[in-house]
PDB file of C-alpha atoms in Angstrom:
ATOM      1  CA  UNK A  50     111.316  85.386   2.368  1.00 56.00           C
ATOM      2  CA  UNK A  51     112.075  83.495   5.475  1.00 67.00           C
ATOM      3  CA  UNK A  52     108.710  82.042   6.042  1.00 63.00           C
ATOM      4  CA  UNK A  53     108.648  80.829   2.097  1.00 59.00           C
ATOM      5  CA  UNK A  54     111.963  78.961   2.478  1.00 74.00           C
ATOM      6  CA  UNK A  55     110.801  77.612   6.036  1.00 74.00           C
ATOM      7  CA  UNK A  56     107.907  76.126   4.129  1.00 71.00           C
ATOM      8  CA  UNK A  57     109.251  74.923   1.433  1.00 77.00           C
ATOM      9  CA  UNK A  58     111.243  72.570   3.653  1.00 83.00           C
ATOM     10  CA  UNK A  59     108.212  71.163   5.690  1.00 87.00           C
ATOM     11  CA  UNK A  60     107.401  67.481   4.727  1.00 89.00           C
ATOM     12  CA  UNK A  61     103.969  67.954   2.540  1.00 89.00           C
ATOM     13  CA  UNK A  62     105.862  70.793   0.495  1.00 87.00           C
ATOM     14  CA  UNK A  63     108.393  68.786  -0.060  1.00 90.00           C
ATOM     15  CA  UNK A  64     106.143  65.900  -0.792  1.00 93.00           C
ATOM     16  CA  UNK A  65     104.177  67.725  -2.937  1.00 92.00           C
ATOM     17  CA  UNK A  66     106.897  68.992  -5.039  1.00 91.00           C
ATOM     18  CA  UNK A  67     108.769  65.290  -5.522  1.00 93.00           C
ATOM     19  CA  UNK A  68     105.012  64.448  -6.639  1.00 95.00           C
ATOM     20  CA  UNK A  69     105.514  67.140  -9.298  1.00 94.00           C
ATOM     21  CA  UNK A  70     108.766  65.910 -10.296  1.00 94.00           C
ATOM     22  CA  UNK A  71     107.655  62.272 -10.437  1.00 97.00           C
ATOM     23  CA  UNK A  72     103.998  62.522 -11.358  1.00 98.00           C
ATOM     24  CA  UNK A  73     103.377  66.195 -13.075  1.00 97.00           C
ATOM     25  CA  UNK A  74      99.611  65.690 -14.478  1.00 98.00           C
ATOM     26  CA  UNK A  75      98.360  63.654 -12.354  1.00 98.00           C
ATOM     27  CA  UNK A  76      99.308  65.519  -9.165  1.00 98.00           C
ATOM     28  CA  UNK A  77      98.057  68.788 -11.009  1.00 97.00           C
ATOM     29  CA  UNK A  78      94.793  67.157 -11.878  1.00 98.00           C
ATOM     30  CA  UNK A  79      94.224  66.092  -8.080  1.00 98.00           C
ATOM     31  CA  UNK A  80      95.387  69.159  -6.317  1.00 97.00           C
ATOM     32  CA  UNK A  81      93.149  71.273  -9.209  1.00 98.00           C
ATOM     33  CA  UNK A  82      90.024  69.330  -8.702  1.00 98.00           C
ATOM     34  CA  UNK A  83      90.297  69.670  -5.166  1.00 97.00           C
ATOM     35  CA  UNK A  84      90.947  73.281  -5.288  1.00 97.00           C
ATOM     36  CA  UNK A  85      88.071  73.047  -7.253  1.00 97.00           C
ATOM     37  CA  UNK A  86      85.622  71.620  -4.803  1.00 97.00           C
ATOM     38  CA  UNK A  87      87.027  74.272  -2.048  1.00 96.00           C
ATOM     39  CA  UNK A  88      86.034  77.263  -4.089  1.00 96.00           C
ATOM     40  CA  UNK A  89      82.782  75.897  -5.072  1.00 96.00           C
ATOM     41  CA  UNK A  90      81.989  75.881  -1.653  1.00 96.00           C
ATOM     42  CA  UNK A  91      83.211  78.725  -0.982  1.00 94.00           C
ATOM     43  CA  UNK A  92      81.459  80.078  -3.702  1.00 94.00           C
ATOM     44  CA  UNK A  93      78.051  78.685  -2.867  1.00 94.00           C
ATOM     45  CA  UNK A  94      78.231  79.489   0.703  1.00 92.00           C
ATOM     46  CA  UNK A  95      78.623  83.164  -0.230  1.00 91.00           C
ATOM     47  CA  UNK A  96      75.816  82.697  -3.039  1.00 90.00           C
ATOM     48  CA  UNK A  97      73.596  81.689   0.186  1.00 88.00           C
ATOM     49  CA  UNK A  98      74.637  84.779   2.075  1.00 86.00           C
ATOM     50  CA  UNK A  99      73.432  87.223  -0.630  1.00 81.00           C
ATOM     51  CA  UNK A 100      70.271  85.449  -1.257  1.00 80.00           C
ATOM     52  CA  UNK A 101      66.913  87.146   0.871  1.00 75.00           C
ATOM     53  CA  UNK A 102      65.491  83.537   2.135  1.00 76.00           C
ATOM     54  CA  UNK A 103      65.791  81.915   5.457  1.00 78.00           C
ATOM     55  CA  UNK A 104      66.815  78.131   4.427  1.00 84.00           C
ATOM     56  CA  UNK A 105      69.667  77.461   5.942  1.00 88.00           C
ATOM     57  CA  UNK A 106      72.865  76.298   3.677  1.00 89.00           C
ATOM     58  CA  UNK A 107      73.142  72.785   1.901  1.00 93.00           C
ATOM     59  CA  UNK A 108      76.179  72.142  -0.204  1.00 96.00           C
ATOM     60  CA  UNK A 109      75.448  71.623  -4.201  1.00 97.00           C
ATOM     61  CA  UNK A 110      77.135  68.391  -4.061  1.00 98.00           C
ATOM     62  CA  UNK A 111      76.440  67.992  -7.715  1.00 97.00           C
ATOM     63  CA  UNK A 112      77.378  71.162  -8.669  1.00 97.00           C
ATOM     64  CA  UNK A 113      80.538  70.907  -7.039  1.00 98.00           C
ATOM     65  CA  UNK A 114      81.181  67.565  -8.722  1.00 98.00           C
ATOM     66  CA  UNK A 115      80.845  68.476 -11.878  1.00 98.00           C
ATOM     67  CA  UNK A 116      83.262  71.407 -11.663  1.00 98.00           C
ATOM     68  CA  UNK A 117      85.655  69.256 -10.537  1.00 98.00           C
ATOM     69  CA  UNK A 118      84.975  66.848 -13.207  1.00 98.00           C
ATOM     70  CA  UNK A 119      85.915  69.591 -15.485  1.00 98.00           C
ATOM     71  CA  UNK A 120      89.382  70.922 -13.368  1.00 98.00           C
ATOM     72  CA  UNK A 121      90.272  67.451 -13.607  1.00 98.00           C
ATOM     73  CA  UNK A 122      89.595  66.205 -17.238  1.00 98.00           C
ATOM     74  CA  UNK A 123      89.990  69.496 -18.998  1.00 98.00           C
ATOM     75  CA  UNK A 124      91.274  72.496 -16.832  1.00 97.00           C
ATOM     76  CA  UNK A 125      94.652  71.052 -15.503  1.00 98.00           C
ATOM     77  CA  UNK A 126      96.127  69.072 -18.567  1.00 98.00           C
ATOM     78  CA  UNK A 127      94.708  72.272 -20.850  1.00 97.00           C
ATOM     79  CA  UNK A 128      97.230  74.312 -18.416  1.00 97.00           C
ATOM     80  CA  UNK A 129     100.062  71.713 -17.728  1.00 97.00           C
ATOM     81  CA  UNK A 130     100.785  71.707 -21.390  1.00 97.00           C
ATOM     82  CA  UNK A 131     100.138  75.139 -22.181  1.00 96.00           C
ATOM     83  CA  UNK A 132     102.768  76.904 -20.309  1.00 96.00           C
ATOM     84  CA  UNK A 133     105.909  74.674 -21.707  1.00 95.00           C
ATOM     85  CA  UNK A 134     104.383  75.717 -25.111  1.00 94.00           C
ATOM     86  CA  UNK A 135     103.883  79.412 -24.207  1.00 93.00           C
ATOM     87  CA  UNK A 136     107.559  79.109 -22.952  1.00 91.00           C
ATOM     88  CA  UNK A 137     108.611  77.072 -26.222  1.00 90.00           C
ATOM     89  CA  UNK A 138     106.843  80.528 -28.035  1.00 90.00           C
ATOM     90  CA  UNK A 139     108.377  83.531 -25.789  1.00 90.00           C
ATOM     91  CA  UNK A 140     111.586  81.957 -26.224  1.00 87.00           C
ATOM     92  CA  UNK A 141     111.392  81.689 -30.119  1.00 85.00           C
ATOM     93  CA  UNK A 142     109.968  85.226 -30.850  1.00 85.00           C
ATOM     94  CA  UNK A 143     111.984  86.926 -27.885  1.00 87.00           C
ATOM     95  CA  UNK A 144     108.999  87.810 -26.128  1.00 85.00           C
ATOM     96  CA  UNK A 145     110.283  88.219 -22.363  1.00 86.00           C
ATOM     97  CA  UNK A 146     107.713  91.676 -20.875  1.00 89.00           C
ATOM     98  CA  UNK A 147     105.372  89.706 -18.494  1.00 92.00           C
ATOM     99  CA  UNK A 148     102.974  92.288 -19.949  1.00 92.00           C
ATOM    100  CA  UNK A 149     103.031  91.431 -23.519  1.00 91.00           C
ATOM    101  CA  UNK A 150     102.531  87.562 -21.837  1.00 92.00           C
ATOM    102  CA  UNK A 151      99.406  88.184 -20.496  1.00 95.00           C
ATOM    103  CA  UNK A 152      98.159  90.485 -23.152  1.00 95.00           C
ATOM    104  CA  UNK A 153      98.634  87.739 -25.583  1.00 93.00           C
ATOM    105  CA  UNK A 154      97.046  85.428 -22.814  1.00 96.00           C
ATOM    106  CA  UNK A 155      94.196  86.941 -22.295  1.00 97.00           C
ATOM    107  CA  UNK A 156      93.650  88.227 -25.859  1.00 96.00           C
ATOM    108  CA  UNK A 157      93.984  84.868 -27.709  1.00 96.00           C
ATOM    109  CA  UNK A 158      93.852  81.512 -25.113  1.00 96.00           C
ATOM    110  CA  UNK A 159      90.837  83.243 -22.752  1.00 97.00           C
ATOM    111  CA  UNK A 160      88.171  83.333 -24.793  1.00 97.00           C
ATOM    112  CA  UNK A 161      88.338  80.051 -26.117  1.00 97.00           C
ATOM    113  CA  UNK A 162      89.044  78.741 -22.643  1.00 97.00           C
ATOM    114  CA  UNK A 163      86.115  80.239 -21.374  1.00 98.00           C
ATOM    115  CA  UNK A 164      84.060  79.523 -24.510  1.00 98.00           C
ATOM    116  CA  UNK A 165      84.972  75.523 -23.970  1.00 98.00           C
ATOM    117  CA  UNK A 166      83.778  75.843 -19.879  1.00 98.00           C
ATOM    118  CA  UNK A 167      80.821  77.288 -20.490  1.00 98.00           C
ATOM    119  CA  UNK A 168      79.837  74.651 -23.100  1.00 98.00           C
ATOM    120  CA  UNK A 169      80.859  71.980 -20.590  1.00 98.00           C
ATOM    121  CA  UNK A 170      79.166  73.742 -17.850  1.00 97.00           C
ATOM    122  CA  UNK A 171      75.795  73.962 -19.932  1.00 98.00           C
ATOM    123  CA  UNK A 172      75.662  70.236 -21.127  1.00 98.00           C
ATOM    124  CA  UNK A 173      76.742  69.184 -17.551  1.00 97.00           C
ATOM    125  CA  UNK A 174      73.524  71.047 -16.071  1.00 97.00           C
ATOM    126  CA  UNK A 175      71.294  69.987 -19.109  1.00 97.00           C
ATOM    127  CA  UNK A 176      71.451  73.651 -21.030  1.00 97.00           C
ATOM    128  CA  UNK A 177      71.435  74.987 -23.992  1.00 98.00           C
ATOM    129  CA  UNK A 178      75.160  75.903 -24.618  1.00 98.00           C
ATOM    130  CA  UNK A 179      74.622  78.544 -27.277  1.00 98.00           C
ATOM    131  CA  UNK A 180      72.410  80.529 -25.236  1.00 98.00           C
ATOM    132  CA  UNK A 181      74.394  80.060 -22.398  1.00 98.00           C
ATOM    133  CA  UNK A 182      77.368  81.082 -24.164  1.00 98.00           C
ATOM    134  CA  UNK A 183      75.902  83.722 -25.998  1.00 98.00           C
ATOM    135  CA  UNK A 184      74.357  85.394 -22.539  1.00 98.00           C
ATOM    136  CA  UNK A 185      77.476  85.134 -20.076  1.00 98.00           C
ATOM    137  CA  UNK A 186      81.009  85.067 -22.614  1.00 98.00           C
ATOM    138  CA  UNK A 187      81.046  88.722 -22.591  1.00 98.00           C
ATOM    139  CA  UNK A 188      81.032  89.540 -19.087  1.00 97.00           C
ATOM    140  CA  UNK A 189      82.977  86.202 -18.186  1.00 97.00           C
ATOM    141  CA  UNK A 190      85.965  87.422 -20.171  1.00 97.00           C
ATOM    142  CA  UNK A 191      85.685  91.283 -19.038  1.00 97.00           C
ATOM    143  CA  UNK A 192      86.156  89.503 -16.011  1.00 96.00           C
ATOM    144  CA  UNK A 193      88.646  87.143 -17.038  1.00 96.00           C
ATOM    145  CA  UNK A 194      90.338  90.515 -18.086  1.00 96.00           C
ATOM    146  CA  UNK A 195      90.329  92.406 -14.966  1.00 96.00           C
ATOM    147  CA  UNK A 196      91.671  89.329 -12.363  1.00 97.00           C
ATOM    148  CA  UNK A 197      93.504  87.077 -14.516  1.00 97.00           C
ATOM    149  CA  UNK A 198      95.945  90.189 -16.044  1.00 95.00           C
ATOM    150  CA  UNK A 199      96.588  91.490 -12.521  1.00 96.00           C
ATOM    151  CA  UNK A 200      97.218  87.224 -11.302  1.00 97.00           C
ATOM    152  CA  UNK A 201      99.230  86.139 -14.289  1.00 96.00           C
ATOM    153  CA  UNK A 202     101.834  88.881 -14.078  1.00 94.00           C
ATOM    154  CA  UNK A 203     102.692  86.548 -10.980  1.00 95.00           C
ATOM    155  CA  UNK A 204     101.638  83.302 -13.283  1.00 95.00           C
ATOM    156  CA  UNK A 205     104.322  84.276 -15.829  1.00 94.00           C
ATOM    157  CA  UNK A 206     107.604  84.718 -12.972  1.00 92.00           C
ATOM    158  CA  UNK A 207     106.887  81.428 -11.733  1.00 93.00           C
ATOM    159  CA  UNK A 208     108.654  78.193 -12.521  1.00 92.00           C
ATOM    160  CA  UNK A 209     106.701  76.544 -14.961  1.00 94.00           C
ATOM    161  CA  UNK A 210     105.565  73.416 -13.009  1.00 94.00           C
ATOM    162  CA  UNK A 211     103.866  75.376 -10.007  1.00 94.00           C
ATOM    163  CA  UNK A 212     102.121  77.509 -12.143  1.00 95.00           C
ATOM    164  CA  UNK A 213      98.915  75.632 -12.172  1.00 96.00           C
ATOM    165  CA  UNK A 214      99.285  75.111  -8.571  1.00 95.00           C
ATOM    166  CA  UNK A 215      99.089  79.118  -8.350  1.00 96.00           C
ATOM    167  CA  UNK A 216      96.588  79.568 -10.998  1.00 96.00           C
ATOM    168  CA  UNK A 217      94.146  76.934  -8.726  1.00 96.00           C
ATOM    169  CA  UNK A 218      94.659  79.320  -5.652  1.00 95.00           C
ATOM    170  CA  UNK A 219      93.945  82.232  -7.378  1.00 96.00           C
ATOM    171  CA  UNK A 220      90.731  80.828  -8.578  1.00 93.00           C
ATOM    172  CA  UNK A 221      89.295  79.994  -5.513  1.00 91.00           C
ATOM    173  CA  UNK A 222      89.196  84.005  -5.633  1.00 87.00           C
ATOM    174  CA  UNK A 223      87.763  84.309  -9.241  1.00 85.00           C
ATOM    175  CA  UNK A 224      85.192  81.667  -8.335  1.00 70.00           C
TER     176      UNK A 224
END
């Protein structure tokens, strides 16, 4: 506890959190398609570790880009004004068991979350976004499942304007 309130008083967390206050979407849009970027690489670097060949790693510049394209123009304002409105909800039916918040998360805002990247993510690359959707919305939301129930039980006990700050962290896990 004494390391998070040391932090919070260093100069870019304080920074940061005036930029909040001042300038909620756009500071969520930059911080989430930079996040972005990070796990990409991330992501592709570990891609290249699995894989049996001997070329040595080159970033996916364009792939990279494009999923930031779509943190920036889709993923962060879809979450900046989704949590005031899940609030707005809880608050109106008395719903206040983090559980029943990401049941109702996962059961009813995943799928077409995940159904709307993996259109994007197909027209970006030039593919078919039936098939693709079709072949991988299954397993992307057993997925979705499995992490994001066990991440948004911290999601839902956080203040409402760091929440998308967390949620781009935790995805540099989910990948």
């Amino acid at each position: 506890m004494m390391v998070l309130r040391a932090l919070q008083r260093t100069a870019p967390v304080r920074a940061y959190a005036r930029s909040l206050q001042t300038h909620p979407l756009p500071t969520k849009c930059a911080t989430s398609g930079a996040l972005m970027v990070v796990s990409d690489v991330m992501r592709q670097k570990l891609e290249k570790r699995d894989a049996d060949d001997a070329e040595p790693f080159r970033w996916d510049a364009a792939r990279s880009s494009r999923l930031a394209l779509w943190a920036v123009a889709f993923h962060a304002p879809y979450l900046h004004w989704l949590h005031p409105w899940y609030e707005r909800i809880w608050l109106r039916y008395r719903i206040r068991s983090t559980v029943v918040k990401v049941a109702l998360d996962q059961a009813f805002m995943a799928p077409p979350f995940l159904f709307c990247f993996l259109t994007y993510s197909a027209l970006a690359e030039g593919s078919d976004p039936i098939l693709r959707v079709r072949a991988q919305l299954p397993a992307l939301w057993a997925d979705s499942v499995l992490f994001w129930s066990l991440a948004h039980c911290v999601t839902f006990n956080l203040p409402v304007p760091v929440r998308v700050l967390w949620q781009d962290f935790a995805r540099i896990y989910f990948g």
